[in-house]
PDB file of C-alpha atoms in Angstrom:
ATOM      1  CA  MET A   2     -12.420   6.126  19.824  1.00 45.00           C
ATOM      2  CA  ALA A   3     -13.338   8.689  17.157  1.00 56.00           C
ATOM      3  CA  SER A   4      -9.771   9.025  15.901  1.00 62.00           C
ATOM      4  CA  SER A   5      -9.493   5.244  15.705  1.00 65.00           C
ATOM      5  CA  ARG A   6     -12.644   5.080  13.599  1.00 71.00           C
ATOM      6  CA  LEU A   7     -11.436   7.910  11.362  1.00 76.00           C
ATOM      7  CA  ARG A   8      -8.105   6.132  10.878  1.00 74.00           C
ATOM      8  CA  TYR A   9      -9.972   2.960   9.974  1.00 74.00           C
ATOM      9  CA  ILE A  10     -12.134   4.804   7.435  1.00 80.00           C
ATOM     10  CA  ILE A  11      -9.145   6.543   5.828  1.00 82.00           C
ATOM     11  CA  ALA A  12      -7.128   3.319   5.736  1.00 78.00           C
ATOM     12  CA  THR A  13     -10.084   1.547   4.115  1.00 81.00           C
ATOM     13  CA  ILE A  14     -10.424   4.259   1.468  1.00 86.00           C
ATOM     14  CA  ILE A  15      -6.701   4.067   0.709  1.00 86.00           C
ATOM     15  CA  SER A  16      -6.826   0.281   0.530  1.00 83.00           C
ATOM     16  CA  ILE A  17      -9.822   0.252  -1.806  1.00 87.00           C
ATOM     17  CA  SER A  18      -8.293   2.910  -4.042  1.00 88.00           C
ATOM     18  CA  LEU A  19      -5.063   0.936  -4.245  1.00 87.00           C
ATOM     19  CA  GLN A  20      -6.768  -2.343  -5.091  1.00 86.00           C
ATOM     20  CA  TRP A  21      -9.929  -1.587  -7.041  1.00 90.00           C
ATOM     21  CA  GLY A  22      -9.310   2.031  -7.975  1.00 89.00           C
ATOM     22  CA  THR A  23      -6.140   1.068  -9.763  1.00 91.00           C
ATOM     23  CA  LEU A  24      -7.760  -1.693 -11.779  1.00 92.00           C
ATOM     24  CA  ILE A  25     -10.825   0.328 -12.701  1.00 94.00           C
ATOM     25  CA  GLY A  26      -9.132   3.712 -13.160  1.00 92.00           C
ATOM     26  CA  VAL A  27      -6.260   2.526 -15.339  1.00 93.00           C
ATOM     27  CA  SER A  28      -8.600   0.334 -17.399  1.00 94.00           C
ATOM     28  CA  ILE A  29     -10.953   3.255 -18.070  1.00 93.00           C
ATOM     29  CA  PHE A  30      -8.016   5.522 -18.904  1.00 89.00           C
ATOM     30  CA  ALA A  31      -6.653   2.925 -21.347  1.00 91.00           C
ATOM     31  CA  TYR A  32     -10.060   2.576 -22.987  1.00 93.00           C
ATOM     32  CA  LEU A  33     -10.577   6.327 -23.331  1.00 92.00           C
ATOM     33  CA  LEU A  34      -7.173   6.859 -24.917  1.00 88.00           C
ATOM     34  CA  GLY A  35      -7.423   3.717 -27.032  1.00 90.00           C
ATOM     35  CA  ASN A  36      -3.954   2.621 -25.952  1.00 89.00           C
ATOM     36  CA  TRP A  37      -3.979  -0.788 -24.307  1.00 92.00           C
ATOM     37  CA  TRP A  38      -0.305  -0.542 -23.345  1.00 93.00           C
ATOM     38  CA  ILE A  39      -1.492   1.763 -20.560  1.00 92.00           C
ATOM     39  CA  LEU A  40      -2.802  -1.337 -18.762  1.00 94.00           C
ATOM     40  CA  PHE A  41       0.793  -2.050 -17.741  1.00 95.00           C
ATOM     41  CA  GLY A  42       0.319   0.923 -15.404  1.00 93.00           C
ATOM     42  CA  ILE A  43      -1.474  -1.497 -13.060  1.00 94.00           C
ATOM     43  CA  ILE A  44       1.766  -3.421 -12.691  1.00 95.00           C
ATOM     44  CA  PHE A  45       3.689  -0.217 -11.985  1.00 95.00           C
ATOM     45  CA  VAL A  46       1.249   0.690  -9.190  1.00 94.00           C
ATOM     46  CA  PHE A  47       1.886  -2.675  -7.576  1.00 94.00           C
ATOM     47  CA  ILE A  48       5.652  -2.382  -8.122  1.00 94.00           C
ATOM     48  CA  GLY A  49       5.529   0.947  -6.263  1.00 93.00           C
ATOM     49  CA  GLY A  50       3.585  -0.716  -3.450  1.00 90.00           C
ATOM     50  CA  VAL A  51       6.013  -3.621  -3.227  1.00 91.00           C
ATOM     51  CA  LEU A  52       9.006  -1.280  -3.269  1.00 92.00           C
ATOM     52  CA  SER A  53       7.530   0.715  -0.385  1.00 89.00           C
ATOM     53  CA  ASN A  54       7.621  -2.468   1.749  1.00 85.00           C
ATOM     54  CA  THR A  55      11.358  -3.042   1.311  1.00 86.00           C
ATOM     55  CA  LYS A  56      14.097  -1.865   3.638  1.00 85.00           C
ATOM     56  CA  MET A  57      15.797   0.088   0.849  1.00 88.00           C
ATOM     57  CA  LYS A  58      12.635   1.979  -0.148  1.00 88.00           C
ATOM     58  CA  TYR A  59      14.011   5.509   0.108  1.00 89.00           C
ATOM     59  CA  PRO A  60      17.292   4.944  -1.776  1.00 92.00           C
ATOM     60  CA  ALA A  61      15.353   3.085  -4.472  1.00 90.00           C
ATOM     61  CA  LEU A  62      12.778   5.896  -4.644  1.00 91.00           C
ATOM     62  CA  LEU A  63      15.580   8.449  -4.889  1.00 93.00           C
ATOM     63  CA  LEU A  64      17.170   6.467  -7.724  1.00 93.00           C
ATOM     64  CA  VAL A  65      13.837   6.299  -9.598  1.00 92.00           C
ATOM     65  CA  LEU A  66      13.195  10.014  -9.049  1.00 93.00           C
ATOM     66  CA  VAL A  67      16.662  11.034 -10.257  1.00 94.00           C
ATOM     67  CA  ALA A  68      16.394   8.816 -13.335  1.00 93.00           C
ATOM     68  CA  TYR A  69      12.921  10.120 -14.167  1.00 93.00           C
ATOM     69  CA  PHE A  70      13.797  13.783 -13.675  1.00 92.00           C
ATOM     70  CA  LEU A  71      16.866  13.388 -15.872  1.00 93.00           C
ATOM     71  CA  TYR A  72      14.560  11.951 -18.520  1.00 92.00           C
ATOM     72  CA  LEU A  73      12.021  14.714 -17.839  1.00 91.00           C
ATOM     73  CA  ASN A  74      14.686  17.397 -18.281  1.00 91.00           C
ATOM     74  CA  LYS A  75      15.547  15.973 -21.687  1.00 90.00           C
ATOM     75  CA  GLU A  76      12.079  15.107 -23.026  1.00 89.00           C
ATOM     76  CA  GLY A  77       9.519  17.166 -21.075  1.00 88.00           C
ATOM     77  CA  PHE A  78       6.284  15.932 -19.503  1.00 85.00           C
ATOM     78  CA  ASP A  79       3.365  14.531 -21.463  1.00 84.00           C
ATOM     79  CA  ALA A  80       0.830  12.376 -19.563  1.00 75.00           C
ATOM     80  CA  ARG A  81      -0.092  10.554 -22.776  1.00 77.00           C
ATOM     81  CA  ARG A  82       3.451   9.230 -23.107  1.00 88.00           C
ATOM     82  CA  LEU A  83       3.782   5.778 -21.568  1.00 91.00           C
ATOM     83  CA  ILE A  84       6.892   6.384 -19.471  1.00 92.00           C
ATOM     84  CA  ASP A  85       5.320   9.457 -17.854  1.00 91.00           C
ATOM     85  CA  PHE A  86       2.092   7.585 -17.129  1.00 92.00           C
ATOM     86  CA  PHE A  87       4.000   4.600 -15.715  1.00 94.00           C
ATOM     87  CA  PHE A  88       6.001   6.919 -13.457  1.00 93.00           C
ATOM     88  CA  LEU A  89       2.785   8.502 -12.150  1.00 92.00           C
ATOM     89  CA  CYS A  90       1.367   5.014 -11.516  1.00 94.00           C
ATOM     90  CA  PHE A  91       4.545   3.992  -9.678  1.00 95.00           C
ATOM     91  CA  ILE A  92       4.466   7.086  -7.449  1.00 94.00           C
ATOM     92  CA  TYR A  93       0.743   6.583  -6.805  1.00 94.00           C
ATOM     93  CA  GLY A  94       1.327   3.019  -5.590  1.00 93.00           C
ATOM     94  CA  PHE A  95       4.392   3.969  -3.535  1.00 94.00           C
ATOM     95  CA  ILE A  96       2.833   6.956  -1.752  1.00 92.00           C
ATOM     96  CA  LEU A  97      -0.544   5.361  -1.052  1.00 91.00           C
ATOM     97  CA  ASN A  98       1.100   2.248   0.359  1.00 89.00           C
ATOM     98  CA  ILE A  99       3.259   4.394   2.664  1.00 88.00           C
ATOM     99  CA  PHE A 100       0.162   6.336   3.782  1.00 87.00           C
ATOM    100  CA  TYR A 101      -1.688   3.087   4.390  1.00 85.00           C
ATOM    101  CA  LYS A 102       1.106   1.805   6.587  1.00 81.00           C
ATOM    102  CA  ILE A 103       1.217   5.058   8.581  1.00 81.00           C
ATOM    103  CA  ILE A 104      -2.521   5.608   8.956  1.00 79.00           C
ATOM    104  CA  GLY A 105      -3.742   2.026   9.101  1.00 67.00           C
ATOM    105  CA  PHE A 106      -1.187   0.810  11.609  1.00 62.00           C
ATOM    106  CA  GLY A 107      -3.597   1.497  14.487  1.00 52.00           C
ATOM    107  CA  ASP A 108      -6.087  -1.293  13.781  1.00 55.00           C
ATOM    108  CA  LYS A 109      -5.482  -5.024  14.156  1.00 63.00           C
ATOM    109  CA  LEU A 110      -6.379  -5.955  10.596  1.00 63.00           C
ATOM    110  CA  SER A 111      -3.830  -3.517   9.188  1.00 61.00           C
ATOM    111  CA  ARG A 112      -1.146  -4.768  11.558  1.00 62.00           C
ATOM    112  CA  ALA A 113      -1.921  -8.328  10.486  1.00 66.00           C
ATOM    113  CA  MET A 114      -1.640  -7.361   6.817  1.00 63.00           C
ATOM    114  CA  ILE A 115       1.640  -5.563   7.448  1.00 60.00           C
ATOM    115  CA  ALA A 116       2.949  -8.539   9.426  1.00 61.00           C
ATOM    116  CA  ALA A 117       2.075 -10.804   6.531  1.00 62.00           C
ATOM    117  CA  ALA A 118       4.102  -8.497   4.278  1.00 62.00           C
ATOM    118  CA  GLY A 119       7.207  -9.174   6.361  1.00 64.00           C
ATOM    119  CA  ASN A 120       7.318  -6.601   9.170  1.00 65.00           C
ATOM    120  CA  SER A 121       8.707  -8.646  12.057  1.00 69.00           C
ATOM    121  CA  ALA A 122       7.990  -5.993  14.718  1.00 69.00           C
ATOM    122  CA  ALA A 123       4.291  -5.937  13.830  1.00 65.00           C
ATOM    123  CA  ARG A 124       4.221  -9.733  13.747  1.00 68.00           C
ATOM    124  CA  ALA A 125       5.766  -9.916  17.223  1.00 74.00           C
ATOM    125  CA  GLU A 126       3.231  -7.414  18.566  1.00 75.00           C
ATOM    126  CA  ILE A 127       0.325  -9.407  17.143  1.00 72.00           C
ATOM    127  CA  GLU A 128       1.713 -12.665  18.551  1.00 77.00           C
ATOM    128  CA  LYS A 129       2.086 -11.009  21.958  1.00 81.00           C
ATOM    129  CA  GLU A 130      -1.551  -9.850  21.869  1.00 79.00           C
ATOM    130  CA  VAL A 131      -2.708 -13.307  20.844  1.00 76.00           C
ATOM    131  CA  GLU A 132      -0.729 -14.893  23.687  1.00 83.00           C
ATOM    132  CA  LYS A 133      -2.160 -12.370  26.170  1.00 84.00           C
ATOM    133  CA  GLY A 134      -5.684 -13.205  24.999  1.00 79.00           C
ATOM    134  CA  MET A 135      -5.022 -16.927  25.273  1.00 82.00           C
ATOM    135  CA  GLN A 136      -3.645 -16.489  28.793  1.00 86.00           C
ATOM    136  CA  LYS A 137      -6.753 -14.520  29.779  1.00 85.00           C
ATOM    137  CA  LEU A 138      -8.935 -17.312  28.383  1.00 81.00           C
ATOM    138  CA  ARG A 139      -6.965 -19.956  30.342  1.00 85.00           C
ATOM    139  CA  ASP A 140      -7.273 -17.917  33.554  1.00 86.00           C
ATOM    140  CA  GLU A 141     -11.043 -17.594  33.115  1.00 84.00           C
ATOM    141  CA  LYS A 142     -11.339 -21.330  32.469  1.00 82.00           C
ATOM    142  CA  GLU A 143      -9.285 -22.141  35.582  1.00 84.00           C
ATOM    143  CA  SER A 144     -11.397 -19.802  37.740  1.00 83.00           C
ATOM    144  CA  LYS A 145     -14.584 -21.560  36.537  1.00 78.00           C
ATOM    145  CA  ASN A 146     -13.081 -24.968  37.303  1.00 78.00           C
ATOM    146  CA  SER A 147     -11.941 -23.976  40.790  1.00 76.00           C
ATOM    147  CA  GLU A 148     -15.430 -22.764  41.816  1.00 67.00           C
TER     148      GLU A 148
END
């Protein structure tokens, strides 16, 4: 029970940081630097999250990493440069979404969210649980009627 609650708390923190933390954090960073192009980092966080839900996530991640490190080898790293910031936003969205799927998979709400994102195995498991619950309800109703 305790590990289930801890998983729920961690999954909630990851979810909130992905949704609200991204919007607030990137907006504050853009304001502090006075560069409003940084707001496109929000889109890169969500692109990373969407890419982590595809079947080809690891080859695509490898392609992005190779392309970025080739660029990094040529230009060097500077967090104030847009391409470096967008890469960090992309990796942030990708990694946190993967962690959310691993950690949050234990609770029903997370499985429902993952099923809505297109995971057919999670959807089948949820449908099976719903059918089991409905069958239990029907059995209880029949036992009341027979008495």
